[in-house]
Amino acid sequence: MKTSIYKNTKISYTDQGKGTVVVLLHGFLENQTMWNAFVPEFSKKNRVITIDLLGHGNTESLGYMHSMEDQADMVHHVLHELKIRKAVFVGHSMGGYIALAFAELYPDFMKGMVLLNSTSRADSDERKTNRDRAIVAVKQNYSAFVSMSIANLFSVDNRERLLDTIEKVKIEALKTPLQGIVASLEGMKIRKDREVILHFANYPIQLILGKKDGVLIYDDNIEQIEGTQVKLTTFADGHMTHIENEKQLLKVLLEFFKRV
């Protein structure tokens, strides 16, 4: 585990392997340990960077709100410090929103992008209202909010089968401080629509979706890539493809890295 200081804030990250740089960005209520099953395989032929995003894992919070641009600037700071000039980005859920913000702010850094259970579209009014409700809920009962949020990320069919794993994910999620949770909810709520990137990017993009994702509506998500060069991979399960479909996802990502 390495650390960097960004705007007087401690950032935690890892840096392993040699080759094409692959930056792995976790989602909301997650941290860089979500990639533990993938890093050994990825780092055989690539240089793999995992980062705890602002207010998550061992990275401190920066303020009351962490916009996707704030997060992208922090990621850029880490890459700049490591003298990295081009990378492939893989973002899970909120990590995908951050990868898109990064792509808009720093297009020259982009070698490829994978949006894993993520979307380029802004929150609908309904989702914005739900984010506000979530902020109230987490302030009222932090652990109940975290436990329920994590369970809902898995498809209903898998909740029984993956009981032990879900418990482990909850334990990691409960390390996320209240401030980090609220700051992310505020930041996701105001994020911009970046669908235009999917239409005009001059690097390969892959969208990976779960058919039974309870967080992102599958049919809406497919709409955003109509008429684009974005490659789609669909799995049968929920929002946690990296756990629910781990082996198949590993294969898809390794093929993508080879292609870029």
mmCIF file of N, CA and C in Angstrom, residues 135-231:
data_model
loop_
_atom_site.group_PDB
_atom_site.id
_atom_site.type_symbol
_atom_site.label_atom_id
_atom_site.label_comp_id
_atom_site.label_asym_id
_atom_site.label_seq_id
_atom_site.Cartn_x
_atom_site.Cartn_y
_atom_site.Cartn_z
ATOM 1 N N ILE A 135 -29.113 9.927 1.932
ATOM 2 C CA ILE A 135 -28.325 10.774 2.839
ATOM 3 C C ILE A 135 -29.008 10.853 4.209
ATOM 4 N N VAL A 136 -30.318 11.025 4.196
ATOM 5 C CA VAL A 136 -31.080 11.068 5.456
ATOM 6 C C VAL A 136 -30.967 9.724 6.165
ATOM 7 N N ALA A 137 -31.147 8.635 5.402
ATOM 8 C CA ALA A 137 -31.142 7.282 5.981
ATOM 9 C C ALA A 137 -29.797 6.931 6.615
ATOM 10 N N VAL A 138 -28.715 7.267 5.923
ATOM 11 C CA VAL A 138 -27.394 6.889 6.450
ATOM 12 C C VAL A 138 -27.037 7.709 7.697
ATOM 13 N N LYS A 139 -27.541 8.937 7.750
ATOM 14 C CA LYS A 139 -27.300 9.748 8.952
ATOM 15 C C LYS A 139 -28.109 9.224 10.144
ATOM 16 N N GLN A 140 -29.287 8.649 9.846
ATOM 17 C CA GLN A 140 -30.138 8.132 10.921
ATOM 18 C C GLN A 140 -29.650 6.785 11.443
ATOM 19 N N ASN A 141 -29.321 5.875 10.511
ATOM 20 C CA ASN A 141 -28.879 4.546 10.932
ATOM 21 C C ASN A 141 -27.826 4.033 9.957
ATOM 22 N N TYR A 142 -26.592 4.388 10.267
ATOM 23 C CA TYR A 142 -25.453 4.117 9.385
ATOM 24 C C TYR A 142 -25.340 2.631 9.016
ATOM 25 N N SER A 143 -25.277 1.749 10.020
ATOM 26 C CA SER A 143 -24.996 0.341 9.701
ATOM 27 C C SER A 143 -26.150 -0.336 8.981
ATOM 28 N N ALA A 144 -27.389 0.032 9.326
ATOM 29 C CA ALA A 144 -28.544 -0.551 8.630
ATOM 30 C C ALA A 144 -28.539 -0.126 7.155
ATOM 31 N N PHE A 145 -28.209 1.149 6.927
ATOM 32 C CA PHE A 145 -28.152 1.660 5.553
ATOM 33 C C PHE A 145 -27.102 0.895 4.742
ATOM 34 N N VAL A 146 -25.902 0.741 5.309
ATOM 35 C CA VAL A 146 -24.810 0.072 4.597
ATOM 36 C C VAL A 146 -25.176 -1.385 4.305
ATOM 37 N N SER A 147 -25.688 -2.099 5.301
ATOM 38 C CA SER A 147 -26.039 -3.516 5.125
ATOM 39 C C SER A 147 -27.086 -3.708 4.040
ATOM 40 N N MET A 148 -28.112 -2.876 4.074
ATOM 41 C CA MET A 148 -29.178 -3.001 3.090
ATOM 42 C C MET A 148 -28.672 -2.645 1.688
ATOM 43 N N SER A 149 -27.876 -1.576 1.618
ATOM 44 C CA SER A 149 -27.336 -1.142 0.313
ATOM 45 C C SER A 149 -26.528 -2.260 -0.335
ATOM 46 N N ILE A 150 -25.689 -2.920 0.447
ATOM 47 C CA ILE A 150 -24.834 -3.976 -0.106
ATOM 48 C C ILE A 150 -25.663 -5.167 -0.569
ATOM 49 N N ALA A 151 -26.600 -5.611 0.247
ATOM 50 C CA ALA A 151 -27.436 -6.767 -0.132
ATOM 51 C C ALA A 151 -28.143 -6.512 -1.465
ATOM 52 N N ASN A 152 -28.622 -5.282 -1.662
ATOM 53 C CA ASN A 152 -29.374 -4.943 -2.876
ATOM 54 C C ASN A 152 -28.531 -4.940 -4.148
ATOM 55 N N LEU A 153 -27.210 -4.942 -3.995
ATOM 56 C CA LEU A 153 -26.338 -4.912 -5.164
ATOM 57 C C LEU A 153 -26.247 -6.277 -5.859
ATOM 58 N N PHE A 154 -26.599 -7.324 -5.126
ATOM 59 C CA PHE A 154 -26.531 -8.680 -5.680
ATOM 60 C C PHE A 154 -27.893 -9.094 -6.213
ATOM 61 N N SER A 155 -27.900 -9.903 -7.280
ATOM 62 C CA SER A 155 -29.194 -10.365 -7.798
ATOM 63 C C SER A 155 -29.838 -11.264 -6.746
ATOM 64 N N VAL A 156 -31.163 -11.246 -6.701
ATOM 65 C CA VAL A 156 -31.912 -11.975 -5.676
ATOM 66 C C VAL A 156 -31.505 -13.450 -5.651
ATOM 67 N N ASP A 157 -31.293 -14.042 -6.831
ATOM 68 C CA ASP A 157 -30.933 -15.478 -6.912
ATOM 69 C C ASP A 157 -29.593 -15.775 -6.235
ATOM 70 N N ASN A 158 -28.722 -14.781 -6.184
ATOM 71 C CA ASN A 158 -27.368 -15.029 -5.649
ATOM 72 C C ASN A 158 -27.232 -14.738 -4.158
ATOM 73 N N ARG A 159 -28.230 -14.118 -3.562
ATOM 74 C CA ARG A 159 -28.076 -13.668 -2.172
ATOM 75 C C ARG A 159 -27.877 -14.826 -1.204
ATOM 76 N N GLU A 160 -28.534 -15.940 -1.501
ATOM 77 C CA GLU A 160 -28.394 -17.140 -0.665
ATOM 78 C C GLU A 160 -27.039 -17.791 -0.926
ATOM 79 N N ARG A 161 -26.750 -17.989 -2.206
ATOM 80 C CA ARG A 161 -25.521 -18.681 -2.637
ATOM 81 C C ARG A 161 -24.262 -17.961 -2.163
ATOM 82 N N LEU A 162 -24.303 -16.642 -2.163
ATOM 83 C CA LEU A 162 -23.097 -15.862 -1.848
ATOM 84 C C LEU A 162 -23.145 -15.223 -0.456
ATOM 85 N N LEU A 163 -23.899 -15.834 0.434
ATOM 86 C CA LEU A 163 -24.110 -15.272 1.766
ATOM 87 C C LEU A 163 -22.810 -14.844 2.462
ATOM 88 N N ASP A 164 -21.817 -15.742 2.469
ATOM 89 C CA ASP A 164 -20.543 -15.455 3.165
ATOM 90 C C ASP A 164 -19.808 -14.301 2.497
ATOM 91 N N THR A 165 -19.800 -14.319 1.174
ATOM 92 C CA THR A 165 -19.111 -13.259 0.423
ATOM 93 C C THR A 165 -19.778 -11.911 0.689
ATOM 94 N N ILE A 166 -21.108 -11.907 0.691
ATOM 95 C CA ILE A 166 -21.847 -10.658 0.922
ATOM 96 C C ILE A 166 -21.505 -10.099 2.300
ATOM 97 N N GLU A 167 -21.362 -10.986 3.280
ATOM 98 C CA GLU A 167 -20.960 -10.548 4.631
ATOM 99 C C GLU A 167 -19.598 -9.855 4.586
ATOM 100 N N LYS A 168 -18.666 -10.432 3.821
ATOM 101 C CA LYS A 168 -17.318 -9.841 3.697
ATOM 102 C C LYS A 168 -17.380 -8.466 3.031
ATOM 103 N N VAL A 169 -18.231 -8.364 2.010
ATOM 104 C CA VAL A 169 -18.387 -7.081 1.307
ATOM 105 C C VAL A 169 -18.955 -6.037 2.270
ATOM 106 N N LYS A 170 -19.901 -6.461 3.108
ATOM 107 C CA LYS A 170 -20.486 -5.545 4.104
ATOM 108 C C LYS A 170 -19.426 -5.068 5.089
ATOM 109 N N ILE A 171 -18.562 -5.982 5.519
ATOM 110 C CA ILE A 171 -17.500 -5.610 6.473
ATOM 111 C C ILE A 171 -16.593 -4.538 5.866
ATOM 112 N N GLU A 172 -16.238 -4.709 4.592
ATOM 113 C CA GLU A 172 -15.415 -3.687 3.909
ATOM 114 C C GLU A 172 -16.187 -2.369 3.797
ATOM 115 N N ALA A 173 -17.476 -2.481 3.449
ATOM 116 C CA ALA A 173 -18.300 -1.281 3.264
ATOM 117 C C ALA A 173 -18.426 -0.484 4.559
ATOM 118 N N LEU A 174 -18.487 -1.206 5.678
ATOM 119 C CA LEU A 174 -18.630 -0.538 6.978
ATOM 120 C C LEU A 174 -17.365 0.211 7.410
ATOM 121 N N LYS A 175 -16.313 0.068 6.630
ATOM 122 C CA LYS A 175 -15.088 0.861 6.892
ATOM 123 C C LYS A 175 -15.209 2.257 6.279
ATOM 124 N N THR A 176 -16.229 2.453 5.438
ATOM 125 C CA THR A 176 -16.409 3.746 4.772
ATOM 126 C C THR A 176 -16.992 4.741 5.778
ATOM 127 N N PRO A 177 -16.299 5.845 6.055
ATOM 128 C CA PRO A 177 -16.827 6.790 7.048
ATOM 129 C C PRO A 177 -18.098 7.485 6.554
ATOM 130 N N LEU A 178 -18.924 7.900 7.486
ATOM 131 C CA LEU A 178 -20.173 8.592 7.167
ATOM 132 C C LEU A 178 -19.923 9.760 6.211
ATOM 133 N N GLN A 179 -18.892 10.546 6.509
ATOM 134 C CA GLN A 179 -18.596 11.701 5.645
ATOM 135 C C GLN A 179 -18.314 11.262 4.207
ATOM 136 N N GLY A 180 -17.590 10.158 4.050
ATOM 137 C CA GLY A 180 -17.278 9.648 2.711
ATOM 138 C C GLY A 180 -18.529 9.228 1.956
ATOM 139 N N ILE A 181 -19.474 8.623 2.678
ATOM 140 C CA ILE A 181 -20.722 8.166 2.064
ATOM 141 C C ILE A 181 -21.560 9.364 1.611
ATOM 142 N N VAL A 182 -21.742 10.319 2.509
ATOM 143 C CA VAL A 182 -22.555 11.505 2.182
ATOM 144 C C VAL A 182 -21.918 12.294 1.032
ATOM 145 N N ALA A 183 -20.598 12.478 1.106
ATOM 146 C CA ALA A 183 -19.889 13.254 0.072
ATOM 147 C C ALA A 183 -20.041 12.614 -1.307
ATOM 148 N N SER A 184 -20.034 11.275 -1.352
ATOM 149 C CA SER A 184 -20.201 10.571 -2.637
ATOM 150 C C SER A 184 -21.626 10.663 -3.149
ATOM 151 N N LEU A 185 -22.598 10.502 -2.250
ATOM 152 C CA LEU A 185 -24.002 10.613 -2.659
ATOM 153 C C LEU A 185 -24.281 12.009 -3.225
ATOM 154 N N GLU A 186 -23.746 13.039 -2.556
ATOM 155 C CA GLU A 186 -23.914 14.424 -3.044
ATOM 156 C C GLU A 186 -23.246 14.587 -4.415
ATOM 157 N N GLY A 187 -22.069 13.992 -4.566
ATOM 158 C CA GLY A 187 -21.316 14.119 -5.825
ATOM 159 C C GLY A 187 -21.968 13.382 -6.981
ATOM 160 N N MET A 188 -22.484 12.172 -6.708
ATOM 161 C CA MET A 188 -23.136 11.398 -7.776
ATOM 162 C C MET A 188 -24.427 12.077 -8.228
ATOM 163 N N LYS A 189 -25.106 12.688 -7.272
ATOM 164 C CA LYS A 189 -26.398 13.340 -7.548
ATOM 165 C C LYS A 189 -26.256 14.471 -8.567
ATOM 166 N N ILE A 190 -25.143 15.203 -8.517
ATOM 167 C CA ILE A 190 -24.995 16.382 -9.397
ATOM 168 C C ILE A 190 -24.131 16.097 -10.631
ATOM 169 N N ARG A 191 -23.793 14.817 -10.846
ATOM 170 C CA ARG A 191 -22.854 14.558 -11.946
ATOM 171 C C ARG A 191 -23.486 14.849 -13.304
ATOM 172 N N LYS A 192 -22.626 15.223 -14.247
ATOM 173 C CA LYS A 192 -23.058 15.580 -15.598
ATOM 174 C C LYS A 192 -23.364 14.335 -16.425
ATOM 175 N N ASP A 193 -24.158 14.553 -17.458
ATOM 176 C CA ASP A 193 -24.368 13.513 -18.457
ATOM 177 C C ASP A 193 -23.151 13.508 -19.385
ATOM 178 N N ARG A 194 -22.542 12.348 -19.564
ATOM 179 C CA ARG A 194 -21.333 12.277 -20.412
ATOM 180 C C ARG A 194 -21.488 11.270 -21.549
ATOM 181 N N GLU A 195 -22.712 11.109 -22.002
ATOM 182 C CA GLU A 195 -22.973 10.138 -23.079
ATOM 183 C C GLU A 195 -22.193 10.485 -24.351
ATOM 184 N N VAL A 196 -21.939 11.760 -24.556
ATOM 185 C CA VAL A 196 -21.216 12.225 -25.752
ATOM 186 C C VAL A 196 -19.851 11.523 -25.879
ATOM 187 N N ILE A 197 -19.234 11.200 -24.756
ATOM 188 C CA ILE A 197 -17.922 10.517 -24.780
ATOM 189 C C ILE A 197 -18.042 9.165 -25.476
ATOM 190 N N LEU A 198 -19.151 8.469 -25.238
ATOM 191 C CA LEU A 198 -19.340 7.148 -25.844
ATOM 192 C C LEU A 198 -19.445 7.244 -27.361
ATOM 193 N N HIS A 199 -19.891 8.387 -27.852
ATOM 194 C CA HIS A 199 -20.063 8.575 -29.302
ATOM 195 C C HIS A 199 -18.792 9.052 -29.996
ATOM 196 N N PHE A 200 -17.961 9.815 -29.289
ATOM 197 C CA PHE A 200 -16.836 10.465 -29.975
ATOM 198 C C PHE A 200 -15.439 10.075 -29.493
ATOM 199 N N ALA A 201 -15.345 9.198 -28.509
ATOM 200 C CA ALA A 201 -14.009 8.816 -27.998
ATOM 201 C C ALA A 201 -13.195 8.152 -29.106
ATOM 202 N N ASN A 202 -11.885 8.453 -29.121
ATOM 203 C CA ASN A 202 -11.023 7.860 -30.158
ATOM 204 C C ASN A 202 -10.214 6.689 -29.589
ATOM 205 N N TYR A 203 -10.761 6.028 -28.577
ATOM 206 C CA TYR A 203 -10.124 4.853 -27.958
ATOM 207 C C TYR A 203 -11.239 3.830 -27.685
ATOM 208 N N PRO A 204 -10.868 2.550 -27.533
ATOM 209 C CA PRO A 204 -11.914 1.538 -27.326
ATOM 210 C C PRO A 204 -12.612 1.675 -25.972
ATOM 211 N N ILE A 205 -13.926 1.465 -25.990
ATOM 212 C CA ILE A 205 -14.718 1.486 -24.751
ATOM 213 C C ILE A 205 -15.550 0.208 -24.705
ATOM 214 N N GLN A 206 -15.606 -0.379 -23.531
ATOM 215 C CA GLN A 206 -16.438 -1.564 -23.335
ATOM 216 C C GLN A 206 -17.402 -1.314 -22.186
ATOM 217 N N LEU A 207 -18.660 -1.695 -22.397
ATOM 218 C CA LEU A 207 -19.686 -1.582 -21.356
ATOM 219 C C LEU A 207 -20.032 -3.000 -20.914
ATOM 220 N N ILE A 208 -19.983 -3.234 -19.606
ATOM 221 C CA ILE A 208 -20.304 -4.555 -19.062
ATOM 222 C C ILE A 208 -21.479 -4.402 -18.103
ATOM 223 N N LEU A 209 -22.560 -5.123 -18.393
ATOM 224 C CA LEU A 209 -23.785 -4.966 -17.605
ATOM 225 C C LEU A 209 -24.282 -6.292 -17.055
ATOM 226 N N GLY A 210 -25.013 -6.196 -15.949
ATOM 227 C CA GLY A 210 -25.715 -7.356 -15.399
ATOM 228 C C GLY A 210 -27.190 -7.240 -15.750
ATOM 229 N N LYS A 211 -27.741 -8.305 -16.279
ATOM 230 C CA LYS A 211 -29.150 -8.306 -16.726
ATOM 231 C C LYS A 211 -30.101 -8.033 -15.558
ATOM 232 N N LYS A 212 -29.708 -8.510 -14.359
ATOM 233 C CA LYS A 212 -30.594 -8.353 -13.194
ATOM 234 C C LYS A 212 -30.061 -7.301 -12.228
ATOM 235 N N ASP A 213 -29.357 -6.324 -12.769
ATOM 236 C CA ASP A 213 -28.813 -5.239 -11.935
ATOM 237 C C ASP A 213 -29.972 -4.453 -11.314
ATOM 238 N N GLY A 214 -30.009 -4.411 -9.992
ATOM 239 C CA GLY A 214 -31.084 -3.690 -9.300
ATOM 240 C C GLY A 214 -30.819 -2.202 -9.189
ATOM 241 N N VAL A 215 -29.609 -1.783 -9.527
ATOM 242 C CA VAL A 215 -29.222 -0.375 -9.388
ATOM 243 C C VAL A 215 -29.428 0.366 -10.712
ATOM 244 N N LEU A 216 -29.001 -0.262 -11.806
ATOM 245 C CA LEU A 216 -29.096 0.368 -13.127
ATOM 246 C C LEU A 216 -30.035 -0.446 -14.004
ATOM 247 N N ILE A 217 -30.999 0.207 -14.610
ATOM 248 C CA ILE A 217 -31.974 -0.504 -15.443
ATOM 249 C C ILE A 217 -31.309 -0.908 -16.755
ATOM 250 N N TYR A 218 -31.292 -2.208 -16.994
ATOM 251 C CA TYR A 218 -30.555 -2.767 -18.129
ATOM 252 C C TYR A 218 -30.952 -2.128 -19.469
ATOM 253 N N ASP A 219 -32.256 -2.061 -19.744
ATOM 254 C CA ASP A 219 -32.706 -1.552 -21.052
ATOM 255 C C ASP A 219 -32.325 -0.085 -21.267
ATOM 256 N N ASP A 220 -32.416 0.716 -20.210
ATOM 257 C CA ASP A 220 -32.009 2.133 -20.308
ATOM 258 C C ASP A 220 -30.519 2.228 -20.620
ATOM 259 N N ASN A 221 -29.775 1.326 -20.015
ATOM 260 C CA ASN A 221 -28.327 1.365 -20.141
ATOM 261 C C ASN A 221 -27.855 0.988 -21.534
ATOM 262 N N ILE A 222 -28.605 0.107 -22.184
ATOM 263 C CA ILE A 222 -28.233 -0.302 -23.543
ATOM 264 C C ILE A 222 -28.482 0.836 -24.531
ATOM 265 N N GLU A 223 -29.532 1.595 -24.264
ATOM 266 C CA GLU A 223 -29.900 2.723 -25.116
ATOM 267 C C GLU A 223 -28.734 3.679 -25.366
ATOM 268 N N GLN A 224 -27.929 3.909 -24.301
ATOM 269 C CA GLN A 224 -26.870 4.924 -24.403
ATOM 270 C C GLN A 224 -25.776 4.554 -25.399
ATOM 271 N N ILE A 225 -25.690 3.279 -25.784
ATOM 272 C CA ILE A 225 -24.599 2.907 -26.706
ATOM 273 C C ILE A 225 -25.090 2.664 -28.137
ATOM 274 N N GLU A 226 -26.372 2.922 -28.378
ATOM 275 C CA GLU A 226 -26.881 2.776 -29.741
ATOM 276 C C GLU A 226 -26.160 3.762 -30.670
ATOM 277 N N GLY A 227 -25.714 3.243 -31.795
ATOM 278 C CA GLY A 227 -25.028 4.103 -32.758
ATOM 279 C C GLY A 227 -23.597 4.449 -32.373
ATOM 280 N N THR A 228 -23.042 3.724 -31.395
ATOM 281 C CA THR A 228 -21.644 3.965 -30.992
ATOM 282 C C THR A 228 -20.795 2.738 -31.331
ATOM 283 N N GLN A 229 -19.485 2.877 -31.140
ATOM 284 C CA GLN A 229 -18.554 1.758 -31.345
ATOM 285 C C GLN A 229 -18.347 0.963 -30.044
ATOM 286 N N VAL A 230 -19.073 1.335 -29.001
ATOM 287 C CA VAL A 230 -18.874 0.702 -27.684
ATOM 288 C C VAL A 230 -19.272 -0.771 -27.744
ATOM 289 N N LYS A 231 -18.391 -1.617 -27.223
ATOM 290 C CA LYS A 231 -18.642 -3.055 -27.213
ATOM 291 C C LYS A 231 -19.407 -3.392 -25.935
#
